[in-house]
mmCIF file of C-alpha atoms in Angstrom:
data_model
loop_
_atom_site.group_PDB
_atom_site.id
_atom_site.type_symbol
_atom_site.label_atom_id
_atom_site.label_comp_id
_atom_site.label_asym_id
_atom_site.label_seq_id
_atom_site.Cartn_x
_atom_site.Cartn_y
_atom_site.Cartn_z
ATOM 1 C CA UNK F 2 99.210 95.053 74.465
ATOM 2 C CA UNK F 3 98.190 92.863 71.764
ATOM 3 C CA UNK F 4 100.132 89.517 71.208
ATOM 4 C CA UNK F 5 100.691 86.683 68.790
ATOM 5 C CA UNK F 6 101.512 84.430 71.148
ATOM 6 C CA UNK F 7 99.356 81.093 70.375
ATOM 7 C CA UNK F 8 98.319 80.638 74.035
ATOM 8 C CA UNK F 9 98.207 83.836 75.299
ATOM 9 C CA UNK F 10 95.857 84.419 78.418
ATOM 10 C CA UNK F 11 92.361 85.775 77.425
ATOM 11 C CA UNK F 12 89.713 87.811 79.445
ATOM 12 C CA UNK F 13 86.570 85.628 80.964
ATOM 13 C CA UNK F 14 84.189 85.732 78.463
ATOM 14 C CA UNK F 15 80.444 84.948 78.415
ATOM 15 C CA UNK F 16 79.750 84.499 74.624
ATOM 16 C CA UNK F 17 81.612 84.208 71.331
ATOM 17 C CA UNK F 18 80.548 85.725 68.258
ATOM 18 C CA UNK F 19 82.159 84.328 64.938
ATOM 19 C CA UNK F 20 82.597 86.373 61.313
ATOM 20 C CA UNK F 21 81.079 83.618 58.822
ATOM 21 C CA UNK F 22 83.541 83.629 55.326
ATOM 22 C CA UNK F 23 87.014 82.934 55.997
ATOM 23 C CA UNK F 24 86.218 82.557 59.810
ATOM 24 C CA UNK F 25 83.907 79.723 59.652
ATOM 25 C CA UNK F 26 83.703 78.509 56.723
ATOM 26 C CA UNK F 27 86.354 78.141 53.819
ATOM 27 C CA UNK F 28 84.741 80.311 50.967
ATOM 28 C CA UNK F 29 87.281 83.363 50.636
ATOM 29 C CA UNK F 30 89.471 81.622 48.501
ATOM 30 C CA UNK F 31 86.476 80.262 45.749
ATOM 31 C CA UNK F 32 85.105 83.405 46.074
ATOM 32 C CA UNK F 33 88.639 84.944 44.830
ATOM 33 C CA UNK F 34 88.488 82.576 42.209
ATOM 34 C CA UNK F 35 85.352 83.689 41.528
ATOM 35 C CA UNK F 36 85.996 87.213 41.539
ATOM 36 C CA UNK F 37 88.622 86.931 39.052
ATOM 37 C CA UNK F 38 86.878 85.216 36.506
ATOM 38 C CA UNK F 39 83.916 87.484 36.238
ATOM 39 C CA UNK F 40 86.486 90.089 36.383
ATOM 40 C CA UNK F 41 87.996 88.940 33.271
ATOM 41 C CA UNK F 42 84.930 87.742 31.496
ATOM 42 C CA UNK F 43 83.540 91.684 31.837
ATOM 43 C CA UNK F 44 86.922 92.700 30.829
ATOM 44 C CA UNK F 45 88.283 94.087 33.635
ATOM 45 C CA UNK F 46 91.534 92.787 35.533
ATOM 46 C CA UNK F 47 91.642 92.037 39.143
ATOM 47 C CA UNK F 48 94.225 92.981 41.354
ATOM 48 C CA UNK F 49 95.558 91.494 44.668
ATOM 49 C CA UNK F 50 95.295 94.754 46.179
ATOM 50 C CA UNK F 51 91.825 95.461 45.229
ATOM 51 C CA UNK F 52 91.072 92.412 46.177
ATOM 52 C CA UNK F 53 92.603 92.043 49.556
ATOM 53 C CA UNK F 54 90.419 95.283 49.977
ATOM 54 C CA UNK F 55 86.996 94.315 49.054
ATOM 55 C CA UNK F 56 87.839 90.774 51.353
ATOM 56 C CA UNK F 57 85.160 90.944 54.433
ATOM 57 C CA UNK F 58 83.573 94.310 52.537
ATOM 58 C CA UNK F 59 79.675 94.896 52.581
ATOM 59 C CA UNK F 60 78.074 94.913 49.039
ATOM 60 C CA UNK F 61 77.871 98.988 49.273
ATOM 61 C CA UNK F 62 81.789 98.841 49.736
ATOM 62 C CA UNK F 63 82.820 96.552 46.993
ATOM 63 C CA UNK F 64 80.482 98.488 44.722
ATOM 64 C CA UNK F 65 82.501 102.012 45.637
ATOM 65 C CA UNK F 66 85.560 100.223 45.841
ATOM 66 C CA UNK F 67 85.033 98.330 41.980
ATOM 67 C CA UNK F 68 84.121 102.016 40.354
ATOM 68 C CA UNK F 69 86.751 104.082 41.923
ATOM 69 C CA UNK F 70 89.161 101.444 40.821
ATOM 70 C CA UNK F 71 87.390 100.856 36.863
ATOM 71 C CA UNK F 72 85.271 103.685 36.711
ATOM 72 C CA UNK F 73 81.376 104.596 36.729
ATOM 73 C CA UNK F 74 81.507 102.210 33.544
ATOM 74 C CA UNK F 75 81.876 99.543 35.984
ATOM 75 C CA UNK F 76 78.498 97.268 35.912
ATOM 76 C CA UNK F 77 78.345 96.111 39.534
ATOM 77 C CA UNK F 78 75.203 95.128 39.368
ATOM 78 C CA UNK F 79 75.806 92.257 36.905
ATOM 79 C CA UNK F 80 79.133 91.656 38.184
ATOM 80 C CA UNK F 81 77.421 91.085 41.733
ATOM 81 C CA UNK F 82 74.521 89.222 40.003
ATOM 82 C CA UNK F 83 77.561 86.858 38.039
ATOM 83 C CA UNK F 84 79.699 86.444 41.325
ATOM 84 C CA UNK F 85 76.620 85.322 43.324
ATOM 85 C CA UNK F 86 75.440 83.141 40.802
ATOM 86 C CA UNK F 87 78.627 81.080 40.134
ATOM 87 C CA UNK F 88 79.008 81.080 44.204
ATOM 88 C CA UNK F 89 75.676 79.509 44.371
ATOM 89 C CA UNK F 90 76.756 77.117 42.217
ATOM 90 C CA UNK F 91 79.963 76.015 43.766
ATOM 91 C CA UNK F 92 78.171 76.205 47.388
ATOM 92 C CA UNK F 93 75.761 73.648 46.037
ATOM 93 C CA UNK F 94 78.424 70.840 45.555
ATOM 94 C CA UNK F 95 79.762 71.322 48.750
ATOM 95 C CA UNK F 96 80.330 74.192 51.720
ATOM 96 C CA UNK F 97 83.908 74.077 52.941
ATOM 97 C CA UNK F 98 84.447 74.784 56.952
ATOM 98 C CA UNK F 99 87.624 76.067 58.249
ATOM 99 C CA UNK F 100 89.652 73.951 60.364
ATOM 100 C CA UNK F 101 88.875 73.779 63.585
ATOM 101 C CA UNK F 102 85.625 75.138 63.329
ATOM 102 C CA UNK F 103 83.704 71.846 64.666
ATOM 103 C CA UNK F 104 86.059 71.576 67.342
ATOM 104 C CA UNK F 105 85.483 74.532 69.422
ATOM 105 C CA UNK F 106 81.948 74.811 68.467
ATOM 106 C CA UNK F 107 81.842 71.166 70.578
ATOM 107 C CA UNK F 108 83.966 72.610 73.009
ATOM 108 C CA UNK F 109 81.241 75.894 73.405
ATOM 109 C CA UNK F 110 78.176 73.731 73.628
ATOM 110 C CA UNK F 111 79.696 71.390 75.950
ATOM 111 C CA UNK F 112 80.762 74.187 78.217
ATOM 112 C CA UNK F 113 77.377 75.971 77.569
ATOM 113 C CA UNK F 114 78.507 79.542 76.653
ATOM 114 C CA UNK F 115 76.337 80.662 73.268
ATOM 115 C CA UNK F 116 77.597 81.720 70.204
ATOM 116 C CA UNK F 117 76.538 83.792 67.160
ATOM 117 C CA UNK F 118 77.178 84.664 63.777
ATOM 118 C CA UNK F 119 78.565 88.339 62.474
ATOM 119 C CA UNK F 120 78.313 88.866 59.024
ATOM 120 C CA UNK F 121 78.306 91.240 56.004
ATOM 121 C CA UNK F 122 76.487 88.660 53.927
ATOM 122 C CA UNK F 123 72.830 88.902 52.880
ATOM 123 C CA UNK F 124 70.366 86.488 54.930
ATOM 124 C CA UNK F 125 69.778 84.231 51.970
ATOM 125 C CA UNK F 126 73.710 83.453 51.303
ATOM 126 C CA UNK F 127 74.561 83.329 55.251
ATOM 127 C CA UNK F 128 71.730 80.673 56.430
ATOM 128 C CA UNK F 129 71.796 78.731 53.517
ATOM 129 C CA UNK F 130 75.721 78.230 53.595
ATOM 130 C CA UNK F 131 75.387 77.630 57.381
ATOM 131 C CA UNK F 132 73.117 75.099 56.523
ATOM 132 C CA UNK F 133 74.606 73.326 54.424
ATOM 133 C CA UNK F 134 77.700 73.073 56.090
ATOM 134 C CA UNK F 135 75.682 71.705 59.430
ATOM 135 C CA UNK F 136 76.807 74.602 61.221
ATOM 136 C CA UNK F 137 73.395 76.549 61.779
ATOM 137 C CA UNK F 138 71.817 74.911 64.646
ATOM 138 C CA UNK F 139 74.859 75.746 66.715
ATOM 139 C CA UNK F 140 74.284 79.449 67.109
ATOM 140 C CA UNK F 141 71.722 81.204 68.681
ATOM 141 C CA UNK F 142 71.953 84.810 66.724
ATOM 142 C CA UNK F 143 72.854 85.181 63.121
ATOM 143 C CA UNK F 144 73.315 88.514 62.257
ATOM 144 C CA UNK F 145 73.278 89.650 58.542
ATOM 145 C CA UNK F 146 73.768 92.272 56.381
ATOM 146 C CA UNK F 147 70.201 92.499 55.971
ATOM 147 C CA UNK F 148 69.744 92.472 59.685
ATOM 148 C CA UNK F 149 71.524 96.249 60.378
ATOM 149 C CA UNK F 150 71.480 99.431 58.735
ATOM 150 C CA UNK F 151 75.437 100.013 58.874
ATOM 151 C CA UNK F 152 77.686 97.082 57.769
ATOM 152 C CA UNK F 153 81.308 96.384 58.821
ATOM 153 C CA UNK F 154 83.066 98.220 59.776
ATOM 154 C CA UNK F 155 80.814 100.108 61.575
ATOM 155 C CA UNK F 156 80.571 97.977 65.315
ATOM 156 C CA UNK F 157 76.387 97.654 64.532
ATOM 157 C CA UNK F 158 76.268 94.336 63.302
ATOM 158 C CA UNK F 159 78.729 93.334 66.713
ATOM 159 C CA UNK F 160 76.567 95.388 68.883
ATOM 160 C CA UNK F 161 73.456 94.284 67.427
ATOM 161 C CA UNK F 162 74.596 89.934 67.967
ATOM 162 C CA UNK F 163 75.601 90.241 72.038
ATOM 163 C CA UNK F 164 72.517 91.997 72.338
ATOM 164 C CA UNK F 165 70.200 89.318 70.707
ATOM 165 C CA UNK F 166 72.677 86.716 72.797
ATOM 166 C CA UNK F 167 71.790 89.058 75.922
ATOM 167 C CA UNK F 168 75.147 90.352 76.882
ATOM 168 C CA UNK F 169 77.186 93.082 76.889
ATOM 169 C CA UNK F 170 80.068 93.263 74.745
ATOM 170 C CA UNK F 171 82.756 93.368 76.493
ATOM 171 C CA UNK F 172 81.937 90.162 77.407
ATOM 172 C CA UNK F 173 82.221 88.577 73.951
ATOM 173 C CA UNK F 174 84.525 87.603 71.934
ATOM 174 C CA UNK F 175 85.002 88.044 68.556
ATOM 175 C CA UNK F 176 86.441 85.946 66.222
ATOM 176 C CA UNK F 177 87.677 87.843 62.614
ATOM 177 C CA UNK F 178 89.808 87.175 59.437
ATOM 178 C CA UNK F 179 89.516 90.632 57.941
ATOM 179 C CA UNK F 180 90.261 94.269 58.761
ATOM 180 C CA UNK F 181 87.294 95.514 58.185
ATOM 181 C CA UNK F 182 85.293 92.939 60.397
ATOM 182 C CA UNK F 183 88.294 93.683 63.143
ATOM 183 C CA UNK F 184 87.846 97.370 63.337
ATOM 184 C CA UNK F 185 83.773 96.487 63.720
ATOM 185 C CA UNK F 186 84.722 94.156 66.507
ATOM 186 C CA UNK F 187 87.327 96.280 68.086
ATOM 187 C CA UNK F 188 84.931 98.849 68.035
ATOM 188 C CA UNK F 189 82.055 97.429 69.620
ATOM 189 C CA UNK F 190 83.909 96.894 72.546
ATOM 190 C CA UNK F 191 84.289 92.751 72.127
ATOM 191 C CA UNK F 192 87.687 91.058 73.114
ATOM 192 C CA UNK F 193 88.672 91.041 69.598
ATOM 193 C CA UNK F 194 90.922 87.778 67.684
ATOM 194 C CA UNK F 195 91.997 87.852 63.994
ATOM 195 C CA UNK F 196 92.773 84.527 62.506
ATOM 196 C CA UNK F 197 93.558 85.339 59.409
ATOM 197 C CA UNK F 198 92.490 83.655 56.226
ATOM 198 C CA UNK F 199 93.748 85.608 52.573
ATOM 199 C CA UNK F 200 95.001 89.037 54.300
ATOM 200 C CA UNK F 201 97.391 89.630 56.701
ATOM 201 C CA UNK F 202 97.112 91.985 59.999
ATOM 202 C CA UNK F 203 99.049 94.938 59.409
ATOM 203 C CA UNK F 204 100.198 96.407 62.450
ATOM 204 C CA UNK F 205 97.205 98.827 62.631
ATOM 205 C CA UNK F 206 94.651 96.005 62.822
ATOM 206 C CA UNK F 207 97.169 93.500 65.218
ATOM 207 C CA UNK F 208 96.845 97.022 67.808
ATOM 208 C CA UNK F 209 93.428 96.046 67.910
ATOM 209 C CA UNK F 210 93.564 92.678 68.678
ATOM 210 C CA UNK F 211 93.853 91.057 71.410
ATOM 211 C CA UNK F 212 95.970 88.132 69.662
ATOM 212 C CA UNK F 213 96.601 87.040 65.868
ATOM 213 C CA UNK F 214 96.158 83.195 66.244
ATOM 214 C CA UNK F 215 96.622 81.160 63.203
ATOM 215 C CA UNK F 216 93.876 78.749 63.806
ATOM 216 C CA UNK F 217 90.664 77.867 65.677
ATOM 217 C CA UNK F 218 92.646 75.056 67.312
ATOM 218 C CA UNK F 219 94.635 78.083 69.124
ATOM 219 C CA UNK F 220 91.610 79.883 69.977
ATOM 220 C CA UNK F 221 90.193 76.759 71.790
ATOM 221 C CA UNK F 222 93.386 75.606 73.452
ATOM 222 C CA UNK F 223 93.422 79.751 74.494
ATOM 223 C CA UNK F 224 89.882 79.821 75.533
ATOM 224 C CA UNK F 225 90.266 76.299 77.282
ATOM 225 C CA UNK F 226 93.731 75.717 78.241
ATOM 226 C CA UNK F 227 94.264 71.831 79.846
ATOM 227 C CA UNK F 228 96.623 71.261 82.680
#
C-alpha cells in the first residue's frame, strides 16, 4: 500500500532517477509566472486548473491542452517561443535548486549508487539549466525530451534512463512532482516517490506511489535511515 509516512521503509534500490523542474530544481513556480504573463499579453487568461494540467506536460501536450482550452486560434507556437524566451532570461540570472537536492546527491555519490535525469524538457533547456545550477556532473544519464519518441507519461523516457544507467527498473527509484511524470514512473516499473512541488497527489496518483514525501530531506533520511 502506498504511504505518506516521512520514513517509511523503501525497497533496496540500485539507482535513482530524478524528474528535473520542480524535482530538482526550483523553476515550476517562475515558469507559472511566466505562463501567465504571456498568457495575458496574447490575450488569453490562465487558469489554475489548466495550469496544474500542463505542469510536468511534454510540449505536444501543452500545445493540445492550450487549443482545446482557447481554441485552434490559439498561437502556441509564439506562445512557446515567448515562454522559452523570458525563461531563458530568468535562468540566466540565476537557476534555483530545490531543497535538499545537494544533500542527497552527496549522500548518492558517497554511497556510490548512480543517478540520472528524467525529463520532458528539450536537451538545450535541460543541460544548460543543469549546468548552471552545478548539478550536471552528478548524473550519469540525462534523458530528454529529445532523447525518446513518447514523452511522459508514457514509461519511455523511465525505461530508456535505467537502461543507459544499466539496470533494470525495478531497481530504481524514481523521484516525481507531477502526475504525469508519476504515471511514467509507475509505469515503467521504478519504485515510484512524488514530492510534490505546485500540484497535489490526488488519490489516483498517491495509489501509485510508493510514498508522498514532502522533501528530499525525507527521501534521504528514507533511503539512508541513521541509527
Amino acid at each position: 500500500m502506498p504511504t505518506n509516512a516521512p520514513n517509511a521503509p523503501l525497497k533496496p534500490f540500485s539507482a535513482i532517477v530524478f524528474d528535473m523542474d520542480g524535482t530538482l530544481l526550483d523553476t515550476e513556480m517562475v515558469f507559472k509566472e511566466i505562463v501567465w504573463d504571456v498568457s495575458t499579453e496574447l490575450g488569453f487568461a490562465m487558469t489554475d486548473g489548466l495550469h496544474h494540467q500542463i505542469v510536468g506536460s511534454s510540449h505536444e501536450t501543452t500545445n493540445r491542452l492550450l487549443v482545446e482550452a482557447y481554441g485552434v486560434s490559439f498561437p502556441y507556437a509564439v506562445f512557446d517561443d515567448m515562454c522559452r524566451t523570458k525563461m531563458k532570461a530568468r535562468m540566466e540570472l540565476s537557476v534555483p535548486v530545490k531543497t535538499g537536492v545537494h544533500e542527497i546527491l552527496r549522500e548518492l555519490r558517497s554511497a556510490r549508487i548512480p543517478t540520472a535525469v528524467a525529463t520532458s524538457s528539450r536537451a538545450q533547456h535541460a543541460l544548460g539549466h543543469l549546468g548552471h545550477a552545478g548539478l550536471l556532473d552528478h548524473f550519469a544519464a540525462v534523458v530528454t525530451r529529445d532523447d525518446v519518441t513518447n514523452p511522459k507519461p508514457h514509461p519511455e523516457p523511465y525505461l530508456r534512463a535505467t537502461q543507459l544507467l544499466g539496470i533494470a527498473p525495478g531497481q530504481a527509484i524514481a523521484v516525481e512532482d507531477s502526475h504525469a511524470g508519476v504515471r511514467a514512473a509507475h509505469a515503467a516499473g521504478l519504485q515510484t516517490i512524488m514530492v510534490p512541488d505546485i500540484v497535489a497527489p490526488s488519490d489516483e496518483i498517491s495509489a501509485l506511489c510508493v510514498a508522498v514525501m514532502d522533501s528530499l530531506h525525507v527521501l534521504r533520511d528514507a533511503a539512508f535511515p541513521r541509527g
